[in-house]
Coordinates of C-alpha atoms and ligand atoms in Angstrom, one line a residue:
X77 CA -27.8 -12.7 -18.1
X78 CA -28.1 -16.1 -20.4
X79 CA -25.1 -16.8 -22.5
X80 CA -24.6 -19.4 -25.2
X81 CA -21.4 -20.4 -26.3
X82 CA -21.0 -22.0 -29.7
X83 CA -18.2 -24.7 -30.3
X84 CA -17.0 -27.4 -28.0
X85 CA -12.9 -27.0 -28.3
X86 CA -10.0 -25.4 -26.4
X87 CA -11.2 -22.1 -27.3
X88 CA -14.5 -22.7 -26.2
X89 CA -13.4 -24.3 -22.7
X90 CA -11.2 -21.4 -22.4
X91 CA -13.8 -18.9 -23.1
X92 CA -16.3 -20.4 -21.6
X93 CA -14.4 -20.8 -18.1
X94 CA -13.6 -16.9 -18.1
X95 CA -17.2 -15.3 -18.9
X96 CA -18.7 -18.0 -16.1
X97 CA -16.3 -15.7 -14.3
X98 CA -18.6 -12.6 -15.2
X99 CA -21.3 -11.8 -11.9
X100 CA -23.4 -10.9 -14.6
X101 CA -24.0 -14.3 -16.0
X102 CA -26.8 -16.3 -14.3
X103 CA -26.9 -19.6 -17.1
X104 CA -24.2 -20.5 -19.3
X105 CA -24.9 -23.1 -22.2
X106 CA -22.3 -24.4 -24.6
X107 CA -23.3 -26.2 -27.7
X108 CA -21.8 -29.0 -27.6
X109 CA -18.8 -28.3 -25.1
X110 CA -16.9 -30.8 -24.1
X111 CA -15.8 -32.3 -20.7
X112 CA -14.3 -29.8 -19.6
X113 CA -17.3 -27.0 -20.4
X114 CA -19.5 -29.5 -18.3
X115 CA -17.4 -29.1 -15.1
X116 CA -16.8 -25.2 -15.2
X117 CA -19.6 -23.8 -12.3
X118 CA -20.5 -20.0 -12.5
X119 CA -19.5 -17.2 -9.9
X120 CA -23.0 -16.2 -9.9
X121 CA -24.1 -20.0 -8.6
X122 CA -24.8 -23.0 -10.9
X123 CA -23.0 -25.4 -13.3
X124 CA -22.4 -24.7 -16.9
X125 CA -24.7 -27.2 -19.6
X126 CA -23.9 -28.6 -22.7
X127 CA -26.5 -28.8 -25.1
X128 CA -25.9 -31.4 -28.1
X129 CA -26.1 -29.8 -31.2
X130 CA -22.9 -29.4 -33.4
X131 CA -21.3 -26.1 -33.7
X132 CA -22.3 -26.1 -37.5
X133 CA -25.9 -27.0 -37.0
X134 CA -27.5 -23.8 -37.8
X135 CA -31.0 -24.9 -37.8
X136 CA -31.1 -26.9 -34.2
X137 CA -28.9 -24.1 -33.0
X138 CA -31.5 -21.4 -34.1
X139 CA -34.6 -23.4 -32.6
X140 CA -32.3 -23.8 -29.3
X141 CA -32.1 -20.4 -29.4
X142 CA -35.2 -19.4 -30.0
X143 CA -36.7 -21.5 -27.1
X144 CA -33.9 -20.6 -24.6
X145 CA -33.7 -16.4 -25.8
X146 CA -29.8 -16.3 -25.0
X147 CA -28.9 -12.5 -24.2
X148 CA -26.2 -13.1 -25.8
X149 CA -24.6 -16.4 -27.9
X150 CA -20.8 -16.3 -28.7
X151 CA -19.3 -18.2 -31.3
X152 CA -16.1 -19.4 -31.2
X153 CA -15.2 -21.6 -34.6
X154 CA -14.1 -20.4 -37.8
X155 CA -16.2 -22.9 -39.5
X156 CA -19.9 -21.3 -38.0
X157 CA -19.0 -18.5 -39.0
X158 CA -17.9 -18.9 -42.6
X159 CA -21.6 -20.3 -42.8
X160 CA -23.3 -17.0 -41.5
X161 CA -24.3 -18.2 -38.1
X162 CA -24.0 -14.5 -36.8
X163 CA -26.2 -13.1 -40.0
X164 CA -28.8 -16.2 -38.8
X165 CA -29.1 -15.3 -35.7
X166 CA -29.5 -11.3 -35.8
X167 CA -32.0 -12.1 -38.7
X168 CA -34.1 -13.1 -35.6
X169 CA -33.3 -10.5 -33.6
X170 CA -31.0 -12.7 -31.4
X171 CA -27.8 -10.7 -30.2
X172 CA -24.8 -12.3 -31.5
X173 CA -20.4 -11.8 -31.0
X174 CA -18.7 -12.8 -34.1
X175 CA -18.2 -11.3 -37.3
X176 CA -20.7 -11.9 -39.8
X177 CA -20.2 -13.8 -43.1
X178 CA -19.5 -10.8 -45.0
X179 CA -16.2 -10.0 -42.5
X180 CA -15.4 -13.7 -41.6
X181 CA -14.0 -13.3 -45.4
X182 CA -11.4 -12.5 -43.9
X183 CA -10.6 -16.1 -43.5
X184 CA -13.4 -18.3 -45.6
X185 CA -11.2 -16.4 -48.2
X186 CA -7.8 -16.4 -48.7
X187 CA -7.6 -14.6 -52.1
X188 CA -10.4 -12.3 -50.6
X189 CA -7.8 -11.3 -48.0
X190 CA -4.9 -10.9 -50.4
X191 CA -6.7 -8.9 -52.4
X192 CA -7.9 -6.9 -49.4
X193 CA -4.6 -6.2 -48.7
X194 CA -3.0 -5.0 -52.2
X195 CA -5.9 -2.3 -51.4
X196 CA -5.2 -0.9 -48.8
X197 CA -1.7 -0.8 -48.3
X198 CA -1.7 -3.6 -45.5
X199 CA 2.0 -5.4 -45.8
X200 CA 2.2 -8.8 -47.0
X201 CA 4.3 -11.0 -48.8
X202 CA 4.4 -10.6 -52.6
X203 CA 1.4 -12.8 -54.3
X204 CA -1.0 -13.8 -56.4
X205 CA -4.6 -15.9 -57.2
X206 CA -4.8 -19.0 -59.6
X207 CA -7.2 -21.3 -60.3
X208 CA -5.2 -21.9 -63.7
X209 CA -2.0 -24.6 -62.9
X210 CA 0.3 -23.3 -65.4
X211 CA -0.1 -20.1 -64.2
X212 CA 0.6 -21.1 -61.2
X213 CA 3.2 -22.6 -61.8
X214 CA 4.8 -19.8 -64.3
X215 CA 4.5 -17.4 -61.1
X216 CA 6.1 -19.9 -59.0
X217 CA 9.0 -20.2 -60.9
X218 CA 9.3 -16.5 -61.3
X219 CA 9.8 -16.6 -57.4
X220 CA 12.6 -19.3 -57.7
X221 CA 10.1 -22.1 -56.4
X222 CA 10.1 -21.5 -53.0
X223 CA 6.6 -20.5 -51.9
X224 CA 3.7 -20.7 -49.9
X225 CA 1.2 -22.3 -51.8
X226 CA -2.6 -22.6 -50.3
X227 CA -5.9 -23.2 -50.7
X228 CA -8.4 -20.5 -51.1
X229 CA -11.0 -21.7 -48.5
X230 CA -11.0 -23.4 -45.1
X231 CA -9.4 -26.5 -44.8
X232 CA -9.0 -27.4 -41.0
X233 CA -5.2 -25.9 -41.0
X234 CA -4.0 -28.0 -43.5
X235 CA -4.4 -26.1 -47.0
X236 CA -1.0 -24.5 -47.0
X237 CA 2.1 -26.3 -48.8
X238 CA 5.6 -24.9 -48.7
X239 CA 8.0 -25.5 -51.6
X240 CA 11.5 -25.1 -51.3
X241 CA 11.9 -25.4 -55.3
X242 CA 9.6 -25.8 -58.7
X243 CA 9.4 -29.7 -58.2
X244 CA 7.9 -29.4 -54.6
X245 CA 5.7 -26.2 -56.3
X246 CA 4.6 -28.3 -59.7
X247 CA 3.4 -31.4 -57.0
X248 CA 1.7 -28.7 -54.3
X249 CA -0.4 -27.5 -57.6
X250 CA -1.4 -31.0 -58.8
X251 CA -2.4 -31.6 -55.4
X252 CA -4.5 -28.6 -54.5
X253 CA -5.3 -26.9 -57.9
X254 CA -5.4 -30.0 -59.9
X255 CA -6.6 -33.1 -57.6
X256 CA -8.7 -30.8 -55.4
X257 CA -7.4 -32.1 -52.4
X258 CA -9.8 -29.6 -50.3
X259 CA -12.9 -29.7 -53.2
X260 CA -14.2 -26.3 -53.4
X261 CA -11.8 -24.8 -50.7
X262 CA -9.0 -25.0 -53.4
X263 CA -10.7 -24.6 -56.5
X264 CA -8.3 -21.5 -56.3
X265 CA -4.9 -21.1 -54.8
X266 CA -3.2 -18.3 -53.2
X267 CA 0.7 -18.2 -54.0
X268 CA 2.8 -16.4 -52.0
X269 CA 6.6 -15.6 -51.9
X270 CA 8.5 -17.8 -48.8
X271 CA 8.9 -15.2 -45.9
X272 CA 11.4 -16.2 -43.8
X273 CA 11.1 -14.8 -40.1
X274 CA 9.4 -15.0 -36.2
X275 CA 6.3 -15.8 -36.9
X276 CA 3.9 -14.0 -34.0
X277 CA 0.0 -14.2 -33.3
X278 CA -1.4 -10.7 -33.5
X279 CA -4.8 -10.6 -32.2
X280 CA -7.4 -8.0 -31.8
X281 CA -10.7 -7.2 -30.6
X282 CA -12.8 -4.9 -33.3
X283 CA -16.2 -3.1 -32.5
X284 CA -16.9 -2.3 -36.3
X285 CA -14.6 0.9 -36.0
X286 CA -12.2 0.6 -33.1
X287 CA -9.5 -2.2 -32.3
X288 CA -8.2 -3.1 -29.3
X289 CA -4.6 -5.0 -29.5
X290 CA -3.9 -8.0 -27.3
X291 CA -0.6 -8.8 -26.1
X292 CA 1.9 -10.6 -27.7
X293 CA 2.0 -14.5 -28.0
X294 CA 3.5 -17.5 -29.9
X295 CA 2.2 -20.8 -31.2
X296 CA 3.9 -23.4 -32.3
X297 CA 2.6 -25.0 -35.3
X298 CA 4.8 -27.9 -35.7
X299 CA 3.9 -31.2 -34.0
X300 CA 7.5 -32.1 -32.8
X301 CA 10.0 -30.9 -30.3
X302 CA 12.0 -27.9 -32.7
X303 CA 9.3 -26.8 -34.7
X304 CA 10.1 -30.8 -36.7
X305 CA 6.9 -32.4 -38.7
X306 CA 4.2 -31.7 -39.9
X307 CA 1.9 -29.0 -39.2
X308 CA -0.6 -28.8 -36.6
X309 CA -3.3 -26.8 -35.0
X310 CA -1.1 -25.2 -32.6
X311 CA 0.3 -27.6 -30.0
X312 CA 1.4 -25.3 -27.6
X313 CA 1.9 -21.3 -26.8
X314 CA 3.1 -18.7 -23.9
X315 CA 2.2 -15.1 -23.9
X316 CA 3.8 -12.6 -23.6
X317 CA 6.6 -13.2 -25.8
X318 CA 10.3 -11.4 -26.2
X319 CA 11.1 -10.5 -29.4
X320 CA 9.1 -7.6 -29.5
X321 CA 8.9 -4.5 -26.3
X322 CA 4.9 -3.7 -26.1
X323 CA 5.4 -0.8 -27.8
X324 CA 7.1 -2.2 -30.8
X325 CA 3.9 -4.8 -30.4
X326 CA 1.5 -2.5 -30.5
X327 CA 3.3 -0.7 -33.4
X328 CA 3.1 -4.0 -35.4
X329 CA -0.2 -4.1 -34.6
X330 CA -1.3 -0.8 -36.1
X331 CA 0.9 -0.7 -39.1
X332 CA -1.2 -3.8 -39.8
X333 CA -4.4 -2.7 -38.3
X334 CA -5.1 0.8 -39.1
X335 CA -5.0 0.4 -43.0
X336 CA -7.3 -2.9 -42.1
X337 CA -10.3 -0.9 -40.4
X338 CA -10.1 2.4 -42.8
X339 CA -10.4 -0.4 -45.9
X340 CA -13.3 -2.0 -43.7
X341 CA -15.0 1.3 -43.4
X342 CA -14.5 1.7 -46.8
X343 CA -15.9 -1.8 -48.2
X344 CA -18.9 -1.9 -45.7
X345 CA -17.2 -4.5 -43.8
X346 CA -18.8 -4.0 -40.3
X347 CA -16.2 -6.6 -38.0
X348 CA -17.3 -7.1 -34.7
X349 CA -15.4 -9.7 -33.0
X350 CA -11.8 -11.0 -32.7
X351 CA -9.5 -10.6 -35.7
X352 CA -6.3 -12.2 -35.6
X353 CA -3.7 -11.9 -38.6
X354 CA -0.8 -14.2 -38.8
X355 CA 2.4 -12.3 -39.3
X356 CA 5.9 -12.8 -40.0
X357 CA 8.7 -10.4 -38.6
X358 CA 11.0 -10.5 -41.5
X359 CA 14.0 -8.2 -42.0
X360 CA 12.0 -5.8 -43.4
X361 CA 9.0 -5.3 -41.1
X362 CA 6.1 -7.3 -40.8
X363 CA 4.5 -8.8 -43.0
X364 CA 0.5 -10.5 -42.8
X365 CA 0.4 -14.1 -43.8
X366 CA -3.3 -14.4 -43.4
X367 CA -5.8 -13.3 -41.5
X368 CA -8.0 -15.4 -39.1
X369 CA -12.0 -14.3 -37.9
X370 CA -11.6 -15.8 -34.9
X371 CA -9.5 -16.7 -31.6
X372 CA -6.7 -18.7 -32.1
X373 CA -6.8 -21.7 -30.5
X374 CA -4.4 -22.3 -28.2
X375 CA -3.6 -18.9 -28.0
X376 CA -7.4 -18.1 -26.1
X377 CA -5.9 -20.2 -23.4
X378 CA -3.2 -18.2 -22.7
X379 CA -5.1 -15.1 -22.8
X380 CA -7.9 -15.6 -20.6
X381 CA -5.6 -16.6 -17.9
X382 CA -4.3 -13.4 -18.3
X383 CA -6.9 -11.1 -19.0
X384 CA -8.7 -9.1 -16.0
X385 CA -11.3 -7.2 -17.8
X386 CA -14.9 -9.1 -17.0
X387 CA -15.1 -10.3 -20.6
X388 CA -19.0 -10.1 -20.9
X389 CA -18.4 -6.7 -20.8
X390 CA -15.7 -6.6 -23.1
X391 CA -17.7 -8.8 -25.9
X392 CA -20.7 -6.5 -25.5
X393 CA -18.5 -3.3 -26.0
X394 CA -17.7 -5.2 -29.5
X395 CA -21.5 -5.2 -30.8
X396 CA -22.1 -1.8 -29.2
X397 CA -19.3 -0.1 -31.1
X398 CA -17.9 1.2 -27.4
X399 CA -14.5 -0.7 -27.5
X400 CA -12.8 2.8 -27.1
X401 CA -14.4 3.5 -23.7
X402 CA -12.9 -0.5 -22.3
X403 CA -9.4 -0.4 -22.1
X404 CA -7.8 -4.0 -21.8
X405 CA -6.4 -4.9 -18.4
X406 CA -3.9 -7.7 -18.5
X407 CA -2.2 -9.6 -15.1
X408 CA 1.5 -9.0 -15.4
X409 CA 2.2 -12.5 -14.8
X410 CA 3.4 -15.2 -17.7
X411 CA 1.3 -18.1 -19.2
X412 CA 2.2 -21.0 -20.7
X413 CA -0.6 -23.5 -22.3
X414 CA 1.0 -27.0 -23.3
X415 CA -1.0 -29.1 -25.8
X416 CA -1.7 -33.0 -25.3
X417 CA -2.7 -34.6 -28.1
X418 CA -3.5 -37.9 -28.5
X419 CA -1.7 -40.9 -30.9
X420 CA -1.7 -40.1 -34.8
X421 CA -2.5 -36.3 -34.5
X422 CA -2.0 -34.4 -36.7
X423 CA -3.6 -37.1 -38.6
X424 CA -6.4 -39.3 -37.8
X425 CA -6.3 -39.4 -34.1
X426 CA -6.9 -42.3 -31.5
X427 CA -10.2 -42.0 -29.4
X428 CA -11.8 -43.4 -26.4
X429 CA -8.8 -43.3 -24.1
X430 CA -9.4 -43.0 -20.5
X431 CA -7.8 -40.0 -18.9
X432 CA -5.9 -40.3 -15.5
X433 CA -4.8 -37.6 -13.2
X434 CA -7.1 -34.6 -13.8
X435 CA -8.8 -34.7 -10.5
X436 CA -5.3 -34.2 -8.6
X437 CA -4.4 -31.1 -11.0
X438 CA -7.5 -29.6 -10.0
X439 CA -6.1 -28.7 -6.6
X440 CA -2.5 -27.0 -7.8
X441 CA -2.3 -23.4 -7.7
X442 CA -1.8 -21.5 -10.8
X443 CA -3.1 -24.3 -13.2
X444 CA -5.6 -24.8 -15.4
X445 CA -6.5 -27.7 -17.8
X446 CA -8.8 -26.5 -20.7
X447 CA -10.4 -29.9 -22.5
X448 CA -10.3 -30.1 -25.9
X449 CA -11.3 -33.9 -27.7
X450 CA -12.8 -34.8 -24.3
X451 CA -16.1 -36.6 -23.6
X452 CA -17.8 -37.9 -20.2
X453 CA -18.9 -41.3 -20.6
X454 CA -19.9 -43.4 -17.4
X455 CA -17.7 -40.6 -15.1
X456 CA -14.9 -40.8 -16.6
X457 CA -13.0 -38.5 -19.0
X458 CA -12.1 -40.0 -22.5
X459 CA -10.4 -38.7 -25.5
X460 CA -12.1 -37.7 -28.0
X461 CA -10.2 -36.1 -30.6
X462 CA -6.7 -35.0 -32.3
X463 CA -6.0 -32.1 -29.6
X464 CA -7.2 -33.2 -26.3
X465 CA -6.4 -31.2 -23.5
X466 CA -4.4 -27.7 -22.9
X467 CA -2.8 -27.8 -19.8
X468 CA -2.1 -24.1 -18.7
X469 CA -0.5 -22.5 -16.0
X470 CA 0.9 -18.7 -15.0
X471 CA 3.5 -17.4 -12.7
X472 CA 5.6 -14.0 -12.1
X473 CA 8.5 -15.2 -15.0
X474 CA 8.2 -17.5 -18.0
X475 CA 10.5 -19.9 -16.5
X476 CA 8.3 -20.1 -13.5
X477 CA 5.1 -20.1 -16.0
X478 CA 6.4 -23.0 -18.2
X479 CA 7.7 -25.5 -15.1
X480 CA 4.4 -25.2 -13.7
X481 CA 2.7 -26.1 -16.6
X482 CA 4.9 -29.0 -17.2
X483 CA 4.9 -30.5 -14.0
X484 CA 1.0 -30.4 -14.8
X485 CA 1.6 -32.1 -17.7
X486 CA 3.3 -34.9 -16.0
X487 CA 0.9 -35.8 -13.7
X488 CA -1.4 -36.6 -16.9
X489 CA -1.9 -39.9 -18.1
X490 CA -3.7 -41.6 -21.5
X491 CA -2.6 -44.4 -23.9
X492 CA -0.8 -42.8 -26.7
X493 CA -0.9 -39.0 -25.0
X494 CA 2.4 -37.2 -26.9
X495 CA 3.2 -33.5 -26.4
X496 CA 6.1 -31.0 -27.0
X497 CA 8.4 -30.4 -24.5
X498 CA 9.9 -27.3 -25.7
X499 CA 6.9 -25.1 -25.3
X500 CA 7.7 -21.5 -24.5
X501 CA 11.7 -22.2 -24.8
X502 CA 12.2 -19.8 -27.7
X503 CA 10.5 -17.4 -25.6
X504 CA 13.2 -17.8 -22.7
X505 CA 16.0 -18.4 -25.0
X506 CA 15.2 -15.6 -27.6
Ligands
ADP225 N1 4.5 -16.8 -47.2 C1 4.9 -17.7 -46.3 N2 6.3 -17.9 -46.1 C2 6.7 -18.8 -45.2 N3 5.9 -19.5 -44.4 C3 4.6 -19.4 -44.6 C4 4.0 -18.4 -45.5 N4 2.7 -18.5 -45.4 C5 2.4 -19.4 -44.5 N5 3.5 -19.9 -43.9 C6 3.6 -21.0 -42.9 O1 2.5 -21.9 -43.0 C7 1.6 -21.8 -41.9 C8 0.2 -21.9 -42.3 O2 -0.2 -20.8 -43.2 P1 -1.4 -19.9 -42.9 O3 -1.4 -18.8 -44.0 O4 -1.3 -19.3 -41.5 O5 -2.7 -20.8 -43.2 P2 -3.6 -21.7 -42.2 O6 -3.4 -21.2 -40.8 O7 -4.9 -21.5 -42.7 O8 -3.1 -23.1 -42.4 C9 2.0 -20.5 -41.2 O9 1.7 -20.6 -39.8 C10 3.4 -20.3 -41.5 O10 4.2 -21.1 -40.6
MG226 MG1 -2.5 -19.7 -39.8

């Protein structure tokens, strides 16, 4: 079987290296990969290839297609599928995993999701939609000042503002409703109430009418050690995680997730694909912060390293509506997936850094480093990007898990490189 994997992050390394794991695939494109992608070689013989063509380049994407016949392409970014890349491709007749741009709503629309879930009963924090600033900011004050405040449409992780009064509110407006800091994206704003809480990763594979929970995991948002700084797109996560037994998991997981498919059903909304909401355990129960169309990124890394289903099986069982019939097999063991980024991140990162030490982490049991913002240029490895590499590792406990990865980690080398170094702590603390 030909696949094609769309996107050239993390994710994409991550999900790349588990289907090459599949017997059943016999070619294995990613478009446009990185590094990493163009090291992985298939269990069925032969090296993965990255094609260039961005992830967002529908038309050269389609042609590619069209020539090559995929059996199946696989989309990883939230960004491809905002633009209707799955709706593109079935149109002809090219099978497709991802939701299409009706259900990736879900998160090209934030006020589309709130709304959602005032519908159908799903629990969230206490909101409203503005595109009027002193409304806005009458409804901010009414909750005290402290909110969430965030822009309706995709902005690369950084669209949400948190106030902790109406001074931090009034400037969060001016800035998103106002200034249009993300143009169109925040033409309207989503206000929410502050939750306060553990925030946890719920994700879930969807066949149009059956979900399928993963375990639990963590990110960690913030850029510095004890969740300090700004916010990030994940620099670091460790599945599974403590606060929660798998039953209580799973319980989160449906209170959320069974109101979520009936008001699918309901709407038309045929989701095929991965849908993970962000939720916050507060005091009393959980509650959906928003929802995300896509794997998380880091948290893919974490769970393919975990996973023992063969997943071309398990992303075909999504379009075929047969989820029901594949239960998810998961190894017992811990992982832990530490982000490097490189100097500037989480803004405007340095590039072009060479990378030292990957060949001698190759050889260590129990690791694996999933590329990010890498590029081969004259054999080497150079950065190329904010996040650059997720080092990843498993072992029986989390302890165990995490000193693996972090020894890893110290055997990396690049000018600038900065990580956290309290990955997974809460997790063995908590
Ligand atoms: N209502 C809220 N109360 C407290 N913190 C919040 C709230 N909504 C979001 N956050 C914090 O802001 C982060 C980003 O918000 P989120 O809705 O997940 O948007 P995005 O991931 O698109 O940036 C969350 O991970 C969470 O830490
Ligand atoms: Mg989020």
């Amino acid at each position: 079987m030909k696949l094609l994997v769309i996107g050239g992050g993390g994710r994409e390394h991550a999900l790349v290296w588990k289907l090459a794991q599949s017997p059943r695939v016999t070619h294995l494109w990613c478009a446009p990969g990185n590094a990493g992608t163009a090291r992985e070689t298939l269990a069925a013989g032969g090296t993965v290839e990255n094609v260039a063509i961005g992830a967002e380049d529908l038309p050269t994407l389609i042609s590619f297609a069209r020539k090559n016949r995929p059996d199946l392409t696989v989309v990883g970014p939230d960004g491809s599928l905002a633009l209707g890349i799955v709706d593109t491709f079935q149109a002809e007749g090219l099978r497709i995993w991802g939701p299409n741009q009706k259900a990736a709503q879900f998160e090209s629309s934030k006020a589309f999701s709130q709304d959602f879930m005032e519908r159908y009963g799903i629990p969230t924090a206490r909101s409203r939609t503005f595109s009027d600033p002193t409304e806005a900011r009458n409804f901010c004050a009414e909750l005290g000042g402290r909110c969430a405040l965030k822009a309706d449409g995709l902005a690369l992780g950084k669209g949400v503002i948190l106030s902790q009064n109406l001074d931090e509110a009034e400037a969060a407006i001016q800035q998103l409703l106002v200034q249009r800091a993300f143009g169109e994206a925040s033409r309207q704003i989503v206000v929410q109430e502050f939750l306060e809480g553990i925030e946890i990763s719920l994700h879930a594979l969807c066949d149009g009418s059956h979900v399928q929970i993963l375990p639990s995991s963590q990110d960690h948002k913030r850029i510095g050690d004890g969740d300090q700084g700004p916010n990030t797109g994940g620099m670091g996560t460790y599945s599974p995680t403590p606060f929660l037994s798998d039953v209580a998991w799973e319980q989160v997981g449906h209170t959320v997730l069974d109101p979520w498919i009936r008001g699918c059903a309901s709407e038309g909304i045929d989701f095929r694909g991965l849908i993970y909401p962000g939720v916050m355990l507060t005091s009393s129960g959980p509650r959906v912060l928003e929802f995300n169309a896509r794997w998380g990124d880091p948290e893919t890394q974490v769970y393919v390293t975990r996973l023992e289903n063969d997943m071309v099986d398990l992303l075909e069982a999504c379009l075929d509506g047969s989820l029901d019939r594949h239960p998810l097999r998961w190894s017992r063991q811990a992982s832990v997936c530490v982000v490097i980024a490189g100097a500037g991140y989480p803004g405007s990162a340095e590039r072009g850094k060479v990378i030292h030490g990957l060949d001698e982490i190759e050889r260590l049991p129990k690791v694996k480093v999933f590329h990010a913002g890498t590029v081969l240029k004259e054999g080497q490895v150079i950065t190329n990007g904010g996040r650059v590499l997720g080092v990843t590792a498993w072992d029986e406990t989390l302890t165990a898990a995490r000193d693996r990865a972090y020894a890893a980690v110290s055997r990396i080398c690049f000018d600038g490189m900065q990580f956290r170094h309290d990955i997974a702590v809460k997790g063995i603390i908590g």
